[in-house]
Short mmCIF file of C-alpha atoms in Angstrom, two decimals:
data_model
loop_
_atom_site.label_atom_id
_atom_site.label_comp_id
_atom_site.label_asym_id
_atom_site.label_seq_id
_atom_site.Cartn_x
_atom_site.Cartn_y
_atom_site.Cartn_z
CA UNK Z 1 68.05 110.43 83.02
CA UNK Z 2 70.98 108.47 84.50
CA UNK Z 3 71.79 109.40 88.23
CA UNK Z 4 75.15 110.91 88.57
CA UNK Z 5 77.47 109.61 90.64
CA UNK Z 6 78.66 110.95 93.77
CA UNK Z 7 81.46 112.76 94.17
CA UNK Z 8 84.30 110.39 96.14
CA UNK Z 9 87.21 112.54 97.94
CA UNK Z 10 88.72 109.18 98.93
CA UNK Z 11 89.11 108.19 95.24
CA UNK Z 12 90.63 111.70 93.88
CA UNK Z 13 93.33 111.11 97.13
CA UNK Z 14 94.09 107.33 95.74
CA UNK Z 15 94.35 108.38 92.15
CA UNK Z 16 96.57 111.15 93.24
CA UNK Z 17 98.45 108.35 95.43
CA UNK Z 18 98.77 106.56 92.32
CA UNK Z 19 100.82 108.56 90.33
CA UNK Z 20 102.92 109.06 93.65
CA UNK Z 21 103.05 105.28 93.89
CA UNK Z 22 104.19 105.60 89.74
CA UNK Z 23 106.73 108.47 90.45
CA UNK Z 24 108.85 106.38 92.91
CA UNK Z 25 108.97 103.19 90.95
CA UNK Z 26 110.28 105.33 88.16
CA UNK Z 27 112.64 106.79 90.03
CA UNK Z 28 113.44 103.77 91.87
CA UNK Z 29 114.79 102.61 88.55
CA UNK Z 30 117.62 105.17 87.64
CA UNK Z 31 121.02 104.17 87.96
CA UNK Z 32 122.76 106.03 91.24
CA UNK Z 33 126.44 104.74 91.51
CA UNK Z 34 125.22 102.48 94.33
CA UNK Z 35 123.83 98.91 93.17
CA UNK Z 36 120.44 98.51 93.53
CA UNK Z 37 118.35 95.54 92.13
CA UNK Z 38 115.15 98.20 90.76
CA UNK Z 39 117.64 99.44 88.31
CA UNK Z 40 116.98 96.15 86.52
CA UNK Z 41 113.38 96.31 86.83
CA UNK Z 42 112.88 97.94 83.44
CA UNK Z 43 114.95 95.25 81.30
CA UNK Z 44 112.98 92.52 79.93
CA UNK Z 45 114.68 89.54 78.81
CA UNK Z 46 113.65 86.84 75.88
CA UNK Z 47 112.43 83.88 77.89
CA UNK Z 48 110.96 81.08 76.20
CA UNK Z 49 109.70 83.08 73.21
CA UNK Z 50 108.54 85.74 75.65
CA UNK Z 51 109.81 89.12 76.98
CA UNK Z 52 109.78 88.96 80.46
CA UNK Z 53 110.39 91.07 83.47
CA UNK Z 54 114.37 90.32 84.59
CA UNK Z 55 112.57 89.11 88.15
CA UNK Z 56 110.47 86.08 86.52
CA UNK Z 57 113.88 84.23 85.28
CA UNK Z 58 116.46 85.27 87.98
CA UNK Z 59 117.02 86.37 92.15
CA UNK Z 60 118.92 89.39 92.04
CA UNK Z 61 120.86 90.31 95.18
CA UNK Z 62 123.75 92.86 96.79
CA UNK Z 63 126.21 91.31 98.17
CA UNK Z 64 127.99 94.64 98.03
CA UNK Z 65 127.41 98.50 97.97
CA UNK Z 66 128.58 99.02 93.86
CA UNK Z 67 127.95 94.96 93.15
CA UNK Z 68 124.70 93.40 91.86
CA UNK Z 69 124.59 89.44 91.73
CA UNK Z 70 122.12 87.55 89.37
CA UNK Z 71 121.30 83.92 90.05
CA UNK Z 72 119.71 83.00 86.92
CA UNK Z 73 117.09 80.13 87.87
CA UNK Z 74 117.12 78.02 84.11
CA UNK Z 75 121.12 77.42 82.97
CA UNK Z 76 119.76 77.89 79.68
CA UNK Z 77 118.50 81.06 79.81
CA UNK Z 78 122.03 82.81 80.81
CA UNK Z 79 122.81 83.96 77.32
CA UNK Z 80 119.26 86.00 76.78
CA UNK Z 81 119.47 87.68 80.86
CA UNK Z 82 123.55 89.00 79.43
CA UNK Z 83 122.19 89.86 75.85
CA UNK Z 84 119.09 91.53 77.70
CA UNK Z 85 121.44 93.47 80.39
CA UNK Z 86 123.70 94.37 77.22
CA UNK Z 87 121.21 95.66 75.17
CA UNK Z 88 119.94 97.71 77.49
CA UNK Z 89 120.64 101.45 78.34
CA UNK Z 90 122.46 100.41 81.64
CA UNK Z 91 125.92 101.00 80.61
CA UNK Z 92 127.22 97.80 82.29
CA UNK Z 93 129.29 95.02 81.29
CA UNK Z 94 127.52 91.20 82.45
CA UNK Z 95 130.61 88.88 83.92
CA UNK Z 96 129.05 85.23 84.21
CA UNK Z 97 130.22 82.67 86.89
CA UNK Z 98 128.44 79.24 86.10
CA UNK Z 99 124.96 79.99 86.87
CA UNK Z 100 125.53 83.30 88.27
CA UNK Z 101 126.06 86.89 86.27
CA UNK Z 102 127.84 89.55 88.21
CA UNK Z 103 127.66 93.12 87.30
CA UNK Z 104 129.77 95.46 88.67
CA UNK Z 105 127.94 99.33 89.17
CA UNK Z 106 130.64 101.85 87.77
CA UNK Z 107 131.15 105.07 89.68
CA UNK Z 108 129.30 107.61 88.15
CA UNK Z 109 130.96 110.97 86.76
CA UNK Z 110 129.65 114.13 87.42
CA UNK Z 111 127.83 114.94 83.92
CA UNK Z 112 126.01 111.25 83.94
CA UNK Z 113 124.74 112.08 87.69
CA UNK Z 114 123.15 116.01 85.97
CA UNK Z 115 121.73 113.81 83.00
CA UNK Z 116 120.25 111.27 86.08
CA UNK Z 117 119.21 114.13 87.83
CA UNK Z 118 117.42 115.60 84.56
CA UNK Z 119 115.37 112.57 83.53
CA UNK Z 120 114.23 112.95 87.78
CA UNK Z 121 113.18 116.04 86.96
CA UNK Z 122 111.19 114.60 84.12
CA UNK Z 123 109.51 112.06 86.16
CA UNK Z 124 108.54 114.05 88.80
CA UNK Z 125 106.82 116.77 86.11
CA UNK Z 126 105.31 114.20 84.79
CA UNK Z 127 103.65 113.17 88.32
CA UNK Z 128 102.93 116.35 88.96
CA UNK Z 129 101.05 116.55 85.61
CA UNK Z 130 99.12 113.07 87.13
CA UNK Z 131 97.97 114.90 90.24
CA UNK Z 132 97.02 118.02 88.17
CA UNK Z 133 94.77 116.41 85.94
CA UNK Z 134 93.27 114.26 88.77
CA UNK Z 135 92.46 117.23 90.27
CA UNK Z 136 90.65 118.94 87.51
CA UNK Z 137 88.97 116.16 86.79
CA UNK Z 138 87.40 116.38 90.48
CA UNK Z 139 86.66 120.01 90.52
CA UNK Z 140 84.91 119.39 86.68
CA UNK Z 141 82.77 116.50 88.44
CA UNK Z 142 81.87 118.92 91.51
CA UNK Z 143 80.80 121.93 89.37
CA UNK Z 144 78.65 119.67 87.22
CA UNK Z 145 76.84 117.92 90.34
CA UNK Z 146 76.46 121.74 91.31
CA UNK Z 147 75.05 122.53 87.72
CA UNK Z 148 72.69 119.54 88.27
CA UNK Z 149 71.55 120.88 91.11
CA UNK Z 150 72.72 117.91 92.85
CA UNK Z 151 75.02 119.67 95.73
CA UNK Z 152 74.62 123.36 96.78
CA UNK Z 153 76.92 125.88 95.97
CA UNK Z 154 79.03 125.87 98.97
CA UNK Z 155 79.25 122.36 99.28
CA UNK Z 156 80.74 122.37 95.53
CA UNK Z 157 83.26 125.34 96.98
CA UNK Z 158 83.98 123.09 100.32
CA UNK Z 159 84.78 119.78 98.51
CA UNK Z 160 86.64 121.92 96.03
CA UNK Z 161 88.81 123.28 98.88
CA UNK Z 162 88.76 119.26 100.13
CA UNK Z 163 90.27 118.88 96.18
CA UNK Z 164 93.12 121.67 96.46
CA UNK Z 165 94.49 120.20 99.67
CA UNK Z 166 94.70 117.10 98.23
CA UNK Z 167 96.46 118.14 95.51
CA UNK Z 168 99.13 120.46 97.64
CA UNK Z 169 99.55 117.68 99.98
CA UNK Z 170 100.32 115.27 97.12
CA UNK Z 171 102.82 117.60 95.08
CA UNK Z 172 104.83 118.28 98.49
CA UNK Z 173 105.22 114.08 98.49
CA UNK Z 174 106.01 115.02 95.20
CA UNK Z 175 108.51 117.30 95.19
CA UNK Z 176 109.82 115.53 98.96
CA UNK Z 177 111.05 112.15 96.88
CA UNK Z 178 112.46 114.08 93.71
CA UNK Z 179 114.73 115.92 96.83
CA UNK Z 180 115.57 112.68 98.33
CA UNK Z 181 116.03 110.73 94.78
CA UNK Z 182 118.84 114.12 93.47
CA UNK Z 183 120.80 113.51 96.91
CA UNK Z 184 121.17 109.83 96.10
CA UNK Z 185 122.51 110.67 93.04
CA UNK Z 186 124.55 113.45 93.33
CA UNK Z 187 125.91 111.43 96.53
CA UNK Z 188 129.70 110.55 95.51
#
């Protein structure tokens, strides 16, 4: 019979991390009336008969709070970073400048920041769905090393405790950056 592995604490708390880590990139790329070079993370542009990530074929900087400025590195490739940024769910109009593209970061109205503030809600839920499941995976591991025989019945209850605090600690972070991420965007 195959040994079973040990039960690692230290790996349910990095999983859990891990969606964290997954939650803040996501929200990291919503649009908040201030410019922000994440929000072009998502777009991939048509590079050399390739999607790419908008970060492989252009530097994007701020030179000011609602402007985002996007030095694209091959001349030729100007027309598929616009078409890209066009195509895309952004909203935003590309203004190119030689072999830069400007794009200005409109001020949002009040129902676009509740839709914004939805889709964070959607995020986080489904972060909080991450954690969940790492969790149960955990306590299903402990109660079959129990089962086994391979722990005792307290320490199953103990690391199982170890599991739930993990878990609370994780949906506070949680529920911490969906609080800062709606102030951003409700922000005028």
């Amino acid at each position: 019979m195959a040994a079973i592995p040990e039960f690692d604490l230290n790996d349910i708390k990095r999983r859990m991390q891990g969606a964290v880590t997954s939650l803040k990139g996501d929200l990291g790329s919503l649009r908040t009336g201030r410019a922000t070079p994440s929000i072009l993370d998502p777009i991939q542009v048509d590079a050399y008969g390739a999607m790419m990530p908008m970060a492989q074929v252009a530097t994007v900087s701020v030179p000011e709070p609602r402007l985002l400025s996007i030095s694209v590195w091959d001349r030729g490739m100007i027309g598929a970073v616009e078409k890209a940024i066009r195509e895309s769910d952004l909203g935003m109009n590309p203004q190119t400048e030689g072999q830069t593209i400007r794009l200005r970061v409109p001020e949002m109205n009040e129902q676009r920041r509740k839709e914004m503030v939805k889709v964070a809600h959607k995020y986080t839920e489904e972060a909080r769905v991450a954690v969940r499941h790492v969790r149960r995976d955990g306590l299903d591991h402990l109660k079959k090393l129990e089962k086994d025989g391979a722990i005792s019945e307290d320490d199953e209850k103990r690391q199982a405790a170890e599991v739930q605090k993990a878990t609370d600690a994780h949906i506070a972070e949680i529920d911490g950056v969906l609080a800062a991420k709606e102030k951003e965007i409700m922000q005028v």
